[in-house]
Structure formats: C-alpha cells, structure tokens
Short mmCIF file of C-alpha atoms and ligand atoms in Angstrom, two decimals:
data_model
loop_
_atom_site.label_atom_id
_atom_site.label_comp_id
_atom_site.label_asym_id
_atom_site.label_seq_id
_atom_site.Cartn_x
_atom_site.Cartn_y
_atom_site.Cartn_z
CA MET A 18 101.53 81.46 87.41
CA PRO A 19 102.27 85.02 88.47
CA ASP A 20 99.58 86.96 90.28
CA THR A 21 98.56 89.62 87.77
CA ARG A 22 96.55 91.73 90.23
CA THR A 23 98.28 94.95 91.11
CA PRO A 24 98.87 94.85 94.85
CA LEU A 25 97.33 97.66 96.81
CA ASP A 26 99.81 100.02 98.38
CA ALA A 27 99.54 101.12 102.01
CA LEU A 28 97.56 104.26 101.22
CA GLU A 29 95.07 102.44 99.00
CA LEU A 30 94.67 99.83 101.70
CA LEU A 31 93.94 102.44 104.38
CA MET A 32 91.51 104.26 102.11
CA GLN A 33 89.73 100.95 101.49
CA ASP A 34 89.40 100.61 105.30
CA HIS A 35 88.06 104.15 105.49
CA ARG A 36 85.36 103.42 102.90
CA GLU A 37 84.35 100.33 104.84
CA VAL A 38 84.04 102.23 108.11
CA GLU A 39 82.02 104.95 106.36
CA SER A 40 79.64 102.33 105.00
CA PHE A 41 79.01 101.06 108.56
CA PHE A 42 78.16 104.59 109.67
CA ARG A 43 75.94 105.18 106.63
CA ASP A 44 74.07 101.91 107.16
CA PHE A 45 73.56 102.86 110.80
CA GLU A 46 72.10 106.25 109.91
CA ASN A 47 69.76 104.62 107.42
CA LEU A 48 68.33 102.33 110.11
CA HIS A 49 66.67 105.23 111.96
CA GLY A 50 66.56 103.75 115.43
CA ALA A 51 67.84 101.03 117.66
CA SER A 52 67.42 97.38 116.71
CA ASP A 53 69.39 94.15 116.69
CA LYS A 54 70.78 95.29 113.36
CA SER A 55 72.01 98.59 114.79
CA ALA A 56 73.69 96.80 117.71
CA GLN A 57 75.40 94.51 115.23
CA LEU A 58 76.55 97.45 113.09
CA ILE A 59 77.98 99.22 116.14
CA ALA A 60 79.90 96.08 117.13
CA GLU A 61 81.23 95.55 113.60
CA ALA A 62 82.22 99.18 113.13
CA CYS A 63 84.04 99.28 116.48
CA ALA A 64 85.90 96.04 115.72
CA GLU A 65 86.95 97.45 112.34
CA LEU A 66 88.06 100.72 113.94
CA ILE A 67 90.12 98.89 116.57
CA ILE A 68 91.88 96.83 113.88
CA HIS A 69 92.40 99.89 111.70
CA ASP A 70 93.79 101.80 114.67
CA GLU A 71 96.30 99.11 115.48
CA ILE A 72 97.49 98.77 111.89
CA GLU A 73 97.96 102.51 111.54
CA THR A 74 99.50 103.31 114.91
CA ASP A 75 101.72 100.21 115.13
CA ILE A 76 102.88 99.89 111.52
CA PHE A 77 101.90 102.76 109.24
CA TYR A 78 102.63 105.84 111.36
CA PRO A 79 106.01 104.55 112.66
CA ALA A 80 107.11 103.69 109.10
CA VAL A 81 106.09 107.14 107.86
CA ARG A 82 107.83 108.75 110.82
CA GLU A 83 111.03 106.91 109.97
CA ALA A 84 110.89 107.96 106.32
CA ALA A 85 109.67 111.50 107.06
CA ASP A 86 111.87 114.21 105.62
CA ALA A 87 110.21 117.21 107.19
CA GLU A 88 109.07 118.31 110.59
CA ASP A 89 105.56 119.15 109.47
CA ILE A 90 104.91 115.50 108.60
CA GLU A 91 105.90 114.62 112.16
CA ASP A 92 103.40 117.20 113.41
CA LEU A 93 100.69 115.68 111.22
CA LEU A 94 101.51 112.25 112.65
CA ASP A 95 101.35 113.58 116.21
CA ASP A 96 97.89 115.01 115.48
CA ALA A 97 96.77 111.78 113.84
CA GLU A 98 97.90 109.74 116.85
CA ASP A 99 96.02 112.08 119.19
CA GLU A 100 92.90 111.62 117.08
CA HIS A 101 93.29 107.85 117.27
CA ASP A 102 93.46 108.10 121.07
CA GLU A 103 90.24 110.14 121.05
CA THR A 104 88.57 107.56 118.82
CA LEU A 105 89.55 104.74 121.16
CA GLU A 106 88.22 106.72 124.12
CA LEU A 107 84.87 107.15 122.36
CA ILE A 108 84.77 103.40 121.63
CA GLU A 109 85.52 102.66 125.29
CA ALA A 110 82.75 105.03 126.41
CA LEU A 111 80.38 103.26 124.02
CA ASP A 112 81.45 99.88 125.40
CA GLU A 113 80.62 101.00 128.91
CA LEU A 114 76.97 101.62 128.00
CA SER A 115 74.73 98.60 128.36
CA PRO A 116 73.32 97.17 125.09
CA ASP A 117 69.86 98.64 125.71
CA ASP A 118 71.07 102.07 126.79
CA GLU A 119 69.36 104.69 124.63
CA ARG A 120 72.50 106.82 124.56
CA ARG A 121 74.37 104.29 122.47
CA GLY A 122 73.06 105.68 119.19
CA ALA A 123 74.10 109.25 119.99
CA GLN A 124 77.46 108.04 121.24
CA PHE A 125 77.99 106.08 118.03
CA LEU A 126 77.12 109.13 115.93
CA ALA A 127 79.65 111.19 117.91
CA LEU A 128 82.21 108.51 117.07
CA ALA A 129 81.20 108.66 113.40
CA LYS A 130 81.68 112.43 113.36
CA GLN A 131 85.12 112.21 114.95
CA VAL A 132 86.21 109.48 112.55
CA ALA A 133 84.91 111.40 109.51
CA ILE A 134 87.02 114.42 110.44
CA HIS A 135 90.08 112.23 110.95
CA ILE A 136 89.58 110.43 107.64
CA ALA A 137 89.21 113.72 105.76
CA GLU A 138 92.39 115.10 107.31
CA GLU A 139 94.38 111.97 106.53
CA GLU A 140 93.21 111.73 102.95
CA THR A 141 93.57 115.40 102.07
CA ILE A 142 96.66 116.41 104.06
CA LEU A 143 98.70 113.48 105.36
CA PHE A 144 98.37 110.87 102.62
CA PRO A 145 99.44 113.16 99.73
CA ARG A 146 102.58 113.99 101.71
CA VAL A 147 103.23 110.31 102.42
CA ARG A 148 102.81 109.44 98.74
CA ASN A 149 105.75 111.73 97.96
CA LEU A 150 108.15 110.18 100.48
CA LYS A 151 110.81 108.59 98.34
CA ALA A 152 112.24 106.54 101.22
CA LEU A 153 109.00 104.68 101.82
CA ASP A 154 108.08 101.44 100.03
CA LEU A 155 104.30 101.65 100.20
CA VAL A 156 103.72 98.24 98.61
CA ALA A 157 106.00 96.44 101.08
CA LEU A 158 104.30 98.35 103.87
CA ALA A 159 100.91 97.19 102.62
CA GLY A 160 102.15 93.60 102.87
CA ARG A 161 103.02 94.04 106.53
CA MET A 162 99.69 95.72 107.21
CA THR A 163 97.72 92.95 105.50
CA THR A 164 99.53 90.31 107.53
CA ARG A 165 98.79 92.17 110.76
CA ARG A 166 95.12 92.56 109.80
CA ALA A 167 94.78 88.82 109.28
CA GLU A 168 96.42 88.13 112.66
CA LEU A 169 94.19 90.63 114.44
CA MET A 170 91.02 89.34 112.81
CA ASP A 171 92.02 85.83 113.74
CA SER A 172 92.68 86.76 117.36
CA MET A 173 89.32 88.58 117.53
CA GLY A 174 87.52 85.61 116.02
CA LEU A 175 86.46 87.56 112.93
CA ALA A 176 86.30 86.34 109.35
CA GLU A 177 88.22 88.25 106.70
CA ALA A 178 85.84 90.42 104.63
CA GLY A 179 85.70 89.16 101.07
CA ALA A 180 87.69 86.06 101.96
CA GLU A 181 87.40 83.58 99.14
CA ALA A 182 85.77 80.26 99.83
CA ALA A 183 88.08 77.34 99.19
FE1 LIG B 1588 94.01 107.14 111.01
#
C-alpha cells in the first residue's frame, strides 16, 4: 500500500529541528535554576545541535551551494557556516565546564541566544531563497538528511524522537 503521508522536504525537516531545539531552550528557561533536569536538557539540546549541525553542514549547505544560481546565496551560506562554527565552539566551552559548575546555565543561555539568531536568519533570509532554487530537489535531499540523522543518532546511542514502537 502506498505511503499517503506527504514527505517533508529538506526545509520543513530543518524547521522541525529548529522547533525542537527551541523547545529545549524554552524548557530550560522555565526550570529557573540548576537541577538534574536542567543538566539533562543541556545534554539533549547539545546532542540535537551537533546532529543538526552535521546534517546541515555536510549535506544541506553543500547541496544548496551546488544548486546556487547567485553569489549572494553563497555569501549567506558562508555566514551560516561561520555561525555553525561559533555554535560548536560554544558547545565545546560548555562541555569543558564540570557538571556542577554554576556558569553552565549562563553558558547555555549564550548558546540559546546565538542559535536563535541563526535560526531566524536561516528561516527569514536563506530558506526562502533555497525554496526558489529550481535545480534543487528538496524532497530527495530530505531523504538523505533523514538517513544521516538515523545513522548519527545510532552512533551516539540515541533513540529516534517519535520512533514508533514495533
Ligand atoms: Fe543552520
């Protein structure tokens, strides 16, 4: 029987990731203080950001770059890649703090701020341009990204969110 669900395209998939990351940050802010739960949220958000980074920088950005028909898209991609590097640096800095270090919360909020700016730029400037690239098959791209996500989650020992029980 054919699968009647409309597959998500690459942009919808990335925006779904963005909403998930935002929900981690929101939950963290609502906790008001350090706890086991906040440590867990930090770990989950960082794992999600690392996976998201790899999917975007290894698959999505190169595919867009190949299909890009204008120099300004290339500039947007350069900026986006720089922002990903900054995000990874913030995650590394967070990792270097011991679990009971009081600066972890502030460091995580700095990460949240940086990611929020990046997400807004992607969704308002880059993604609308990408949607108009005729040479890019966004559904096929989504397939490659989904496969990579599953591999990464597997290698990190994480369960797929929303995975259906057999
Ligand atoms: Fe990004």
